Coordinates of C-alpha atoms in Angstrom, one line a residue:
X486 CA -31.5 -5.6 73.5
X487 CA -28.4 -7.7 73.8
X488 CA -24.9 -6.6 72.9
X489 CA -23.3 -9.9 73.7
X490 CA -21.1 -12.1 71.5
X491 CA -22.8 -13.7 68.5
X492 CA -21.2 -16.5 66.4
X493 CA -22.7 -15.2 63.2
X494 CA -20.6 -12.0 63.5
X495 CA -17.4 -13.9 63.4
X496 CA -18.5 -16.0 60.5
X497 CA -19.6 -12.9 58.6
X498 CA -16.3 -11.1 59.3
X499 CA -14.2 -14.1 58.2
X500 CA -16.3 -14.4 55.0
X501 CA -15.8 -10.7 54.2
X502 CA -12.1 -11.0 55.0
X503 CA -11.8 -14.0 52.7
X504 CA -13.5 -12.1 49.8
X505 CA -11.2 -9.0 50.4
X506 CA -8.1 -11.2 50.4
X507 CA -9.2 -12.8 47.1
X508 CA -9.8 -9.4 45.6
X509 CA -6.4 -8.0 46.7
X510 CA -4.7 -11.1 45.4
X511 CA -6.4 -10.8 42.1
X512 CA -5.4 -7.2 41.8
X513 CA -1.8 -8.0 42.6
X514 CA -1.9 -10.9 40.2
X515 CA -3.2 -8.7 37.3
X516 CA -0.8 -5.9 38.0
X517 CA 2.1 -8.4 38.1
X518 CA 0.9 -9.9 34.8
X519 CA 0.7 -6.5 33.2
X520 CA 4.2 -5.6 34.3
X521 CA 5.5 -8.9 32.9
X522 CA 3.7 -8.3 29.7
X523 CA 5.3 -4.8 29.4
X524 CA 8.8 -6.1 30.1
X525 CA 8.5 -8.8 27.5
X526 CA 7.2 -6.5 24.8
X527 CA 8.8 -3.1 25.4
X528 CA 11.6 -4.1 23.1
X529 CA 9.2 -3.2 20.3
X530 CA 9.7 0.5 20.9
X531 CA 13.3 0.3 19.8
X532 CA 13.0 -2.5 17.2
X533 CA 9.9 -1.1 15.4
X534 CA 11.3 2.4 15.3
X535 CA 14.6 1.0 13.8
X536 CA 12.6 -0.7 11.0
X537 CA 10.5 2.5 10.5
X538 CA 13.7 4.5 10.2
X539 CA 14.5 2.5 7.0
X540 CA 11.3 3.9 5.6
X541 CA 12.5 7.4 6.3
X542 CA 11.1 8.3 9.7
X543 CA 13.4 9.7 12.4
X544 CA 14.0 7.2 15.3
X545 CA 12.5 9.4 18.0
X546 CA 9.3 9.9 16.1
X547 CA 9.1 6.2 15.4
X548 CA 9.5 5.5 19.2
X549 CA 6.7 8.0 20.0
X550 CA 4.4 6.5 17.3
X551 CA 5.1 3.0 18.6
X552 CA 4.4 4.0 22.2
X553 CA 1.2 5.8 21.4
X554 CA -0.1 2.9 19.2
X555 CA 0.8 0.3 21.8
X556 CA -0.8 2.4 24.6
X557 CA -4.1 2.8 22.8
X558 CA -4.2 -0.9 21.8
X559 CA -3.6 -2.1 25.3
X560 CA -6.2 0.3 26.7
X561 CA -8.8 -0.8 24.1
X562 CA -8.1 -4.5 24.9
X563 CA -8.3 -3.8 28.6
X564 CA -11.3 -1.5 28.9
X565 CA -13.4 -2.8 25.9
X566 CA -12.4 -6.4 25.3
X567 CA -11.6 -7.0 29.0
X568 CA -8.8 -9.3 28.0
X569 CA -5.2 -9.4 29.4
X570 CA -3.6 -9.1 26.0
X571 CA -0.9 -6.7 24.9
X572 CA -1.2 -4.9 21.5
X573 CA 2.0 -3.8 19.7
X574 CA 3.1 -3.1 16.1
X575 CA 3.5 -6.5 14.5
X576 CA 6.9 -7.9 13.6
X577 CA 6.7 -8.9 10.0
X578 CA 3.9 -6.4 9.4
X579 CA 6.4 -3.5 10.0
X580 CA 8.8 -5.1 7.6
X581 CA 6.0 -5.4 5.0
X582 CA 5.3 -1.7 5.5
X583 CA 8.9 -0.5 5.2
X584 CA 10.5 -2.7 2.6
X585 CA 7.5 -3.7 0.4
X586 CA 5.3 -0.7 0.5
X587 CA 7.5 2.4 1.1
X588 CA 10.7 1.2 -0.6
X589 CA 9.3 -1.0 -3.3
X590 CA 6.7 1.5 -4.5
X591 CA 8.9 4.4 -3.8
X592 CA 6.3 6.0 -1.6
X593 CA 6.9 8.8 0.9
X594 CA 6.4 7.9 4.5
X595 CA 3.0 9.7 4.5
X596 CA 1.9 7.8 1.4
X597 CA 2.9 4.5 3.1
X598 CA 0.7 5.5 6.1
X599 CA -2.2 6.1 3.7
X600 CA -1.9 2.4 2.7
X601 CA -1.8 1.5 6.4
X602 CA -5.0 3.4 7.1
X603 CA -6.9 1.8 4.2
X604 CA -5.6 -1.7 4.9
X605 CA -6.6 -1.3 8.5
X606 CA -10.0 0.0 7.5
X607 CA -10.5 -3.2 5.5
X608 CA -9.5 -5.1 8.7
X609 CA -12.1 -3.1 10.7
X610 CA -14.8 -4.0 8.2
X611 CA -13.9 -7.7 8.4
X612 CA -13.8 -7.6 12.2
X613 CA -17.3 -6.0 12.5
X614 CA -18.9 -8.2 9.9
X615 CA -19.0 -11.9 9.0
X616 CA -16.6 -11.2 6.1
X617 CA -13.6 -11.9 8.3
X618 CA -14.7 -15.4 9.1
X619 CA -15.5 -16.0 5.4
X620 CA -12.1 -14.7 4.3
X621 CA -10.2 -16.8 6.8
X622 CA -12.1 -19.9 5.7
X623 CA -11.5 -19.1 2.0
X624 CA -7.7 -18.9 2.2
X625 CA -5.9 -22.2 2.5
X626 CA -4.0 -22.8 5.7
X627 CA -1.0 -23.7 3.6
X628 CA -0.7 -20.2 2.2
X629 CA -1.2 -18.6 5.7
X630 CA 1.7 -20.7 7.0
X631 CA 3.8 -19.8 4.0
X632 CA 3.3 -16.1 4.7
X633 CA 4.4 -16.5 8.3
X634 CA 7.5 -18.6 7.4
X635 CA 8.4 -16.1 4.6
X636 CA 8.1 -13.2 7.0
X637 CA 10.3 -15.0 9.5
X638 CA 13.0 -15.6 6.8
X639 CA 12.8 -12.0 5.8
X640 CA 13.3 -10.8 9.4
X641 CA 16.3 -13.1 9.7
X642 CA 17.8 -11.7 6.5
X643 CA 17.3 -8.1 7.8
X644 CA 18.8 -9.0 11.2
X645 CA 21.9 -10.6 9.6
X646 CA 22.4 -7.6 7.4
X647 CA 22.1 -5.1 10.3
X648 CA 24.6 -7.2 12.3
X649 CA 26.9 -7.2 9.2
X650 CA 27.0 -11.0 9.5
X651 CA 26.2 -11.1 5.8
X652 CA 27.1 -8.5 3.2
X653 CA 26.9 -8.1 -0.6
X654 CA 29.4 -10.5 -2.1
X655 CA 32.0 -9.8 -4.8
X656 CA 31.3 -13.1 -6.6
X657 CA 27.9 -13.9 -5.2
X658 CA 24.7 -12.2 -4.2
X659 CA 25.6 -12.3 -0.5
X660 CA 28.6 -13.6 1.5
X661 CA 29.8 -13.9 5.0
X662 CA 30.8 -10.7 6.8
X663 CA 34.2 -9.8 8.2
X664 CA 34.5 -12.1 11.3
X665 CA 37.5 -10.1 12.5
X666 CA 35.4 -6.9 12.7
X667 CA 34.6 -5.8 16.3
X668 CA 31.1 -4.8 15.2
X669 CA 30.5 -8.4 13.9
X670 CA 32.0 -10.0 17.0
X671 CA 29.8 -7.9 19.3
X672 CA 26.8 -8.8 17.1
X673 CA 27.6 -12.5 17.4
X674 CA 28.1 -12.4 21.2
X675 CA 24.9 -10.5 21.6
X676 CA 23.0 -13.0 19.5
X677 CA 24.5 -15.9 21.5
X678 CA 23.4 -14.2 24.8
X679 CA 19.9 -13.5 23.3
X680 CA 19.4 -17.1 22.2
X681 CA 20.6 -18.5 25.6
X682 CA 18.3 -16.1 27.5
X683 CA 15.4 -17.0 25.3
X684 CA 15.8 -20.8 25.4
X685 CA 16.2 -20.6 29.2
X686 CA 13.0 -18.6 29.3
X687 CA 14.5 -15.8 31.3
X688 CA 11.9 -13.0 31.9
X689 CA 12.3 -9.9 29.7
X690 CA 14.9 -11.8 27.7
X691 CA 14.7 -9.4 24.7
X692 CA 15.0 -6.4 26.9
X693 CA 18.1 -7.8 28.6
X694 CA 19.6 -8.8 25.2
X695 CA 19.3 -5.2 24.0
X696 CA 20.8 -3.8 27.3
X697 CA 23.8 -6.2 27.1
X698 CA 24.3 -5.5 23.4
X699 CA 24.3 -1.8 24.0
X700 CA 26.8 -2.1 26.9
X701 CA 29.1 -4.2 24.8
X702 CA 28.9 -1.7 21.9
X703 CA 29.8 1.2 24.1
X704 CA 32.6 -0.8 25.9
X705 CA 34.3 -1.5 22.6
X706 CA 33.7 2.1 21.4
X707 CA 31.6 1.1 18.4
X708 CA 28.8 3.6 18.9
X709 CA 28.8 7.4 18.7
X710 CA 25.1 7.8 19.2
X711 CA 24.1 10.7 21.4
X712 CA 20.9 10.7 23.5
X713 CA 17.9 12.3 21.8
X714 CA 16.1 15.2 23.5
X715 CA 12.4 15.5 22.9
X716 CA 9.9 18.4 23.5
X717 CA 6.3 18.9 22.7
X718 CA 7.2 21.1 19.7
X719 CA 9.6 18.5 18.3
X720 CA 6.8 15.9 18.6
X721 CA 4.2 17.9 16.7
X722 CA 6.8 19.1 14.1
X723 CA 7.9 15.5 13.4
X724 CA 4.4 14.0 13.1
X725 CA 3.7 12.6 9.6
X726 CA 0.1 12.5 8.4
X727 CA -1.3 9.8 6.2
X728 CA -1.6 10.8 2.5
X729 CA -4.2 9.4 0.1
X730 CA -3.5 11.0 -3.3
X731 CA -2.4 7.7 -4.8
X732 CA -5.7 6.0 -3.8
X733 CA -7.0 6.0 -7.4
X734 CA -4.0 4.1 -8.7
X735 CA -3.7 0.3 -9.1
X736 CA -0.3 0.3 -7.3
X737 CA -1.9 1.8 -4.2
X738 CA -4.4 -1.1 -4.0
X739 CA -1.7 -3.6 -4.9
X740 CA 0.1 -2.4 -1.7
X741 CA -3.2 -2.5 0.3
X742 CA -4.0 -6.1 -0.6
X743 CA -1.0 -7.9 1.0
X744 CA -1.0 -5.7 4.1
X745 CA -4.7 -6.2 4.7
X746 CA -4.3 -10.0 4.3
X747 CA -1.3 -10.3 6.6
X748 CA -2.9 -8.0 9.2
X749 CA -6.2 -10.0 9.2
X750 CA -4.5 -13.5 9.1
X751 CA -1.9 -12.7 11.8
X752 CA -4.5 -11.2 14.1
X753 CA -7.0 -14.0 13.6
X754 CA -4.4 -16.7 14.2
X755 CA -2.8 -15.1 17.3
X756 CA -6.0 -13.9 18.9
X757 CA -7.9 -17.1 18.5
X758 CA -5.1 -19.1 20.1
X759 CA -4.9 -16.7 23.0
X760 CA -8.6 -16.5 23.9
X761 CA -8.6 -20.3 23.8
X762 CA -5.7 -20.3 26.3
X763 CA -7.7 -18.0 28.5
X764 CA -10.8 -20.2 28.0
X765 CA -12.8 -17.1 27.0
X766 CA -13.9 -17.8 23.4
X767 CA -16.9 -15.6 23.8
X768 CA -14.5 -12.6 24.0
X769 CA -12.9 -13.3 20.6
X770 CA -15.2 -11.0 18.6
X771 CA -14.8 -8.0 20.8
X772 CA -11.1 -8.7 21.0
X773 CA -10.9 -8.7 17.2
X774 CA -12.8 -5.4 17.0
X775 CA -10.5 -3.8 19.6
X776 CA -7.5 -5.0 17.7
X777 CA -8.8 -3.6 14.4
X778 CA -9.5 -0.2 15.8
X779 CA -6.0 -0.1 17.3
X780 CA -4.6 -1.0 13.9
X781 CA -6.6 1.8 12.2
X782 CA -5.3 4.4 14.7
X783 CA -1.7 3.2 14.2
X784 CA -1.7 4.8 10.8
X785 CA -2.7 8.2 12.2
X786 CA -0.1 7.9 15.0
X787 CA 2.6 7.3 12.4
X788 CA 3.5 3.6 12.6
X789 CA 2.8 0.3 10.9
X790 CA -0.3 -1.6 12.2
X791 CA -0.6 -3.2 15.6
X792 CA -1.6 -6.8 16.3
X793 CA -1.9 -8.9 19.5
X794 CA 1.6 -9.7 20.7
X795 CA 2.8 -13.3 20.6
X796 CA 4.4 -12.6 24.0
X797 CA 0.9 -12.6 25.5
X798 CA 1.6 -16.2 26.4
X799 CA 3.8 -14.8 29.2
X800 CA 0.9 -12.6 30.5
X801 CA -1.4 -15.6 30.5
X802 CA 1.2 -17.8 32.2
X803 CA 1.5 -15.0 34.9
X804 CA -2.2 -15.6 35.6
X805 CA -3.4 -12.4 33.9
X806 CA -7.1 -13.0 33.4
X807 CA -8.8 -9.6 33.1
X808 CA -8.4 -6.3 31.3
X809 CA -6.6 -4.8 34.2
X810 CA -3.3 -6.5 33.1
X811 CA -3.6 -4.8 29.7
X812 CA -4.4 -1.4 31.2
X813 CA -1.3 -1.7 33.4
X814 CA 0.8 -2.5 30.4
X815 CA -0.7 0.4 28.5
X816 CA 0.1 2.9 31.3
X817 CA 3.7 1.6 31.4
X818 CA 4.0 1.9 27.6
X819 CA 2.9 5.6 27.9
X820 CA 5.5 6.2 30.6
X821 CA 8.2 4.9 28.2
X822 CA 8.1 8.3 26.5
X823 CA 10.2 9.5 29.4
X824 CA 12.9 7.0 28.6
X825 CA 13.3 7.9 24.9
X826 CA 16.5 9.9 25.5
X827 CA 18.1 6.7 26.8
X828 CA 16.6 4.0 24.6
X829 CA 17.5 6.0 21.5
X830 CA 21.1 5.1 22.2
X831 CA 20.5 1.4 21.6
X832 CA 22.6 0.5 18.5
X833 CA 21.7 -1.7 15.5
X834 CA 23.7 -4.7 16.6
X835 CA 21.8 -4.8 19.9
X836 CA 18.5 -4.9 17.9
X837 CA 19.5 -7.3 15.1
X838 CA 19.6 -10.5 17.4
X839 CA 15.9 -9.9 18.3
X840 CA 15.0 -9.7 14.6
X841 CA 16.8 -13.0 14.0
X842 CA 15.3 -14.8 17.0
X843 CA 11.7 -13.6 16.2
X844 CA 12.3 -14.7 12.6
X845 CA 13.3 -18.2 13.8
X846 CA 10.2 -18.4 15.9
X847 CA 8.0 -17.5 13.0
X848 CA 9.6 -20.3 11.0
X849 CA 8.3 -22.9 13.4
X850 CA 5.3 -23.1 11.1
X851 CA 7.5 -25.0 8.7
X852 CA 6.3 -28.1 10.6
X853 CA 2.9 -27.7 8.9
X854 CA 4.4 -28.3 5.4
X855 CA 2.9 -31.5 3.8
X856 CA 5.8 -32.4 1.5
X857 CA 3.8 -35.5 0.4
X858 CA 1.3 -33.3 -1.4
X859 CA 3.2 -31.0 -3.8
X860 CA 0.0 -29.2 -4.8
X861 CA 0.0 -27.9 -1.2
X862 CA 3.8 -27.7 -0.6
X863 CA 4.9 -26.0 -3.8
X864 CA 2.8 -22.8 -3.4
X865 CA 3.9 -22.6 0.2
X866 CA 7.6 -23.0 -0.8
X867 CA 7.1 -20.2 -3.4
X868 CA 5.9 -17.8 -0.8
X869 CA 8.5 -18.6 1.9
X870 CA 11.5 -18.4 -0.5
X871 CA 10.3 -15.6 -2.8
X872 CA 9.7 -13.2 0.0
X873 CA 13.4 -13.0 1.1
X874 CA 14.8 -13.7 -2.4
X875 CA 12.8 -10.8 -4.0
X876 CA 13.2 -8.7 -0.9
X877 CA 9.5 -8.1 -1.2
X878 CA 6.8 -9.6 1.0
X879 CA 4.0 -8.5 -1.5
X880 CA 5.8 -10.2 -4.5
X881 CA 6.5 -13.3 -2.5
X882 CA 2.9 -13.6 -1.5
X883 CA 1.8 -13.0 -5.1
X884 CA 3.8 -16.0 -6.4
X885 CA 2.1 -18.4 -4.0
X886 CA -1.4 -17.0 -4.3
X887 CA -1.2 -17.2 -8.1
X888 CA 0.3 -20.7 -8.1
X889 CA -2.1 -22.3 -5.6
X890 CA -5.4 -22.1 -7.6
X891 CA -3.7 -22.8 -10.9
X892 CA -2.0 -26.0 -9.6
X893 CA -5.2 -27.2 -8.0
X894 CA -7.3 -26.5 -11.1
X895 CA -4.9 -28.3 -13.5
X896 CA -4.5 -31.3 -11.2
X897 CA -8.3 -31.8 -11.2
X898 CA -8.8 -30.5 -7.6
X899 CA -11.1 -27.6 -8.3
X900 CA -13.0 -27.9 -5.1
X901 CA -9.9 -26.9 -3.2
X902 CA -10.2 -23.4 -4.6
X903 CA -12.6 -20.7 -3.7
X904 CA -14.0 -17.6 -5.6
X905 CA -12.2 -15.2 -3.2
X906 CA -8.9 -17.1 -3.8
X907 CA -9.3 -16.6 -7.6
X908 CA -10.1 -12.9 -7.1
X909 CA -6.9 -12.4 -5.0
X910 CA -4.8 -14.3 -7.5
X911 CA -6.3 -12.2 -10.3
X912 CA -5.4 -9.0 -8.5
X913 CA -1.8 -10.1 -8.0
X914 CA -1.6 -11.0 -11.7
X915 CA -2.9 -7.5 -12.5
X916 CA -0.3 -6.0 -10.3
X917 CA 2.5 -7.9 -12.1
X918 CA 1.1 -6.7 -15.5
X919 CA 1.0 -3.1 -14.3
X920 CA 4.6 -3.4 -13.0
X921 CA 5.8 -4.9 -16.3
X922 CA 4.2 -2.0 -18.4
X923 CA 5.3 0.9 -16.1

């Protein structure tokens, strides 16, 4: 028996060392991508809770609900879908929940959550069956773009109002705010900083914008907000359960329809693009299922539905390729509960620039308008303008969805319509009739 040197030992050692280095590098890469994803999306904890507050929920409970929903969504995407994608409450979807469902229908917060649960359940059904693909093919791309643009305009309007850059006018519907007001000046400076950080692609630009805006607000003595203290008892006492006693009413389903459509279209559009970027199209179906389950639980946690974050592009750019990045982000979101006493002090004019910037980003879909074909452009214009002008996402969608099949039919282009499109248009017409007779 010989114990002498053997060249194969060195070769085997070097091969094992190379494999271990690759594994360690991949782990570090995924953890780094998860951290970047968290930093670019953690702003949602404050922004979403601020929008939910307009629906009647206390800010601290909105933060907790947002954190729990984001944590679950990220963990589902990481462990089940095995994709490096962050799941958070959708911008635009939260506005639809607050301003078109709770406020327009005069629902309590719990009743609004009931709509969220049923709309998300519709999403779950479409994600687990071929219905989702059929529905997506049946709705014209023009109307989908119109919804996104309209949501963007609506967010810009809300952001400008919160920043007091626009106010109710004496001789017009709206007018320019008081530019001599310190509050407005700080809002403008924060918006400028936010835009510069974003266009320069500075990491965590939204988070930095909120921090700078908060500092400026306190420096100029414009905020009297005190830090919120939370306890287990306060969390359980403040939890709002979904309520379903309106489920037999037409208005309930009139609220479910637009939320379900926006939820499905937003998720399909974002998720499809992101799995293509990852070159993992085979993971789309399980990713859609994960996203739908996360949206369903959002209603029980107490927030508007979650969707894949647009900021996932940053995670992918950071070379996140596995579910570990999502799991890391989920754990970091959960740890954010410890920061609630501090982030609760972020004022409205530190949040409003983010609403404006996100709204502008959503309006990029305006490039898809075919102005040479008015049968396509006119319904799209109706949606994008009627959403902010009526201050109702559901009503704005209704105008476009009713106009599209009618215009196509009377211009002799019946093949451009589908049965499901006529059904949706009919439901929106029924909603308007019910409203007119109430």
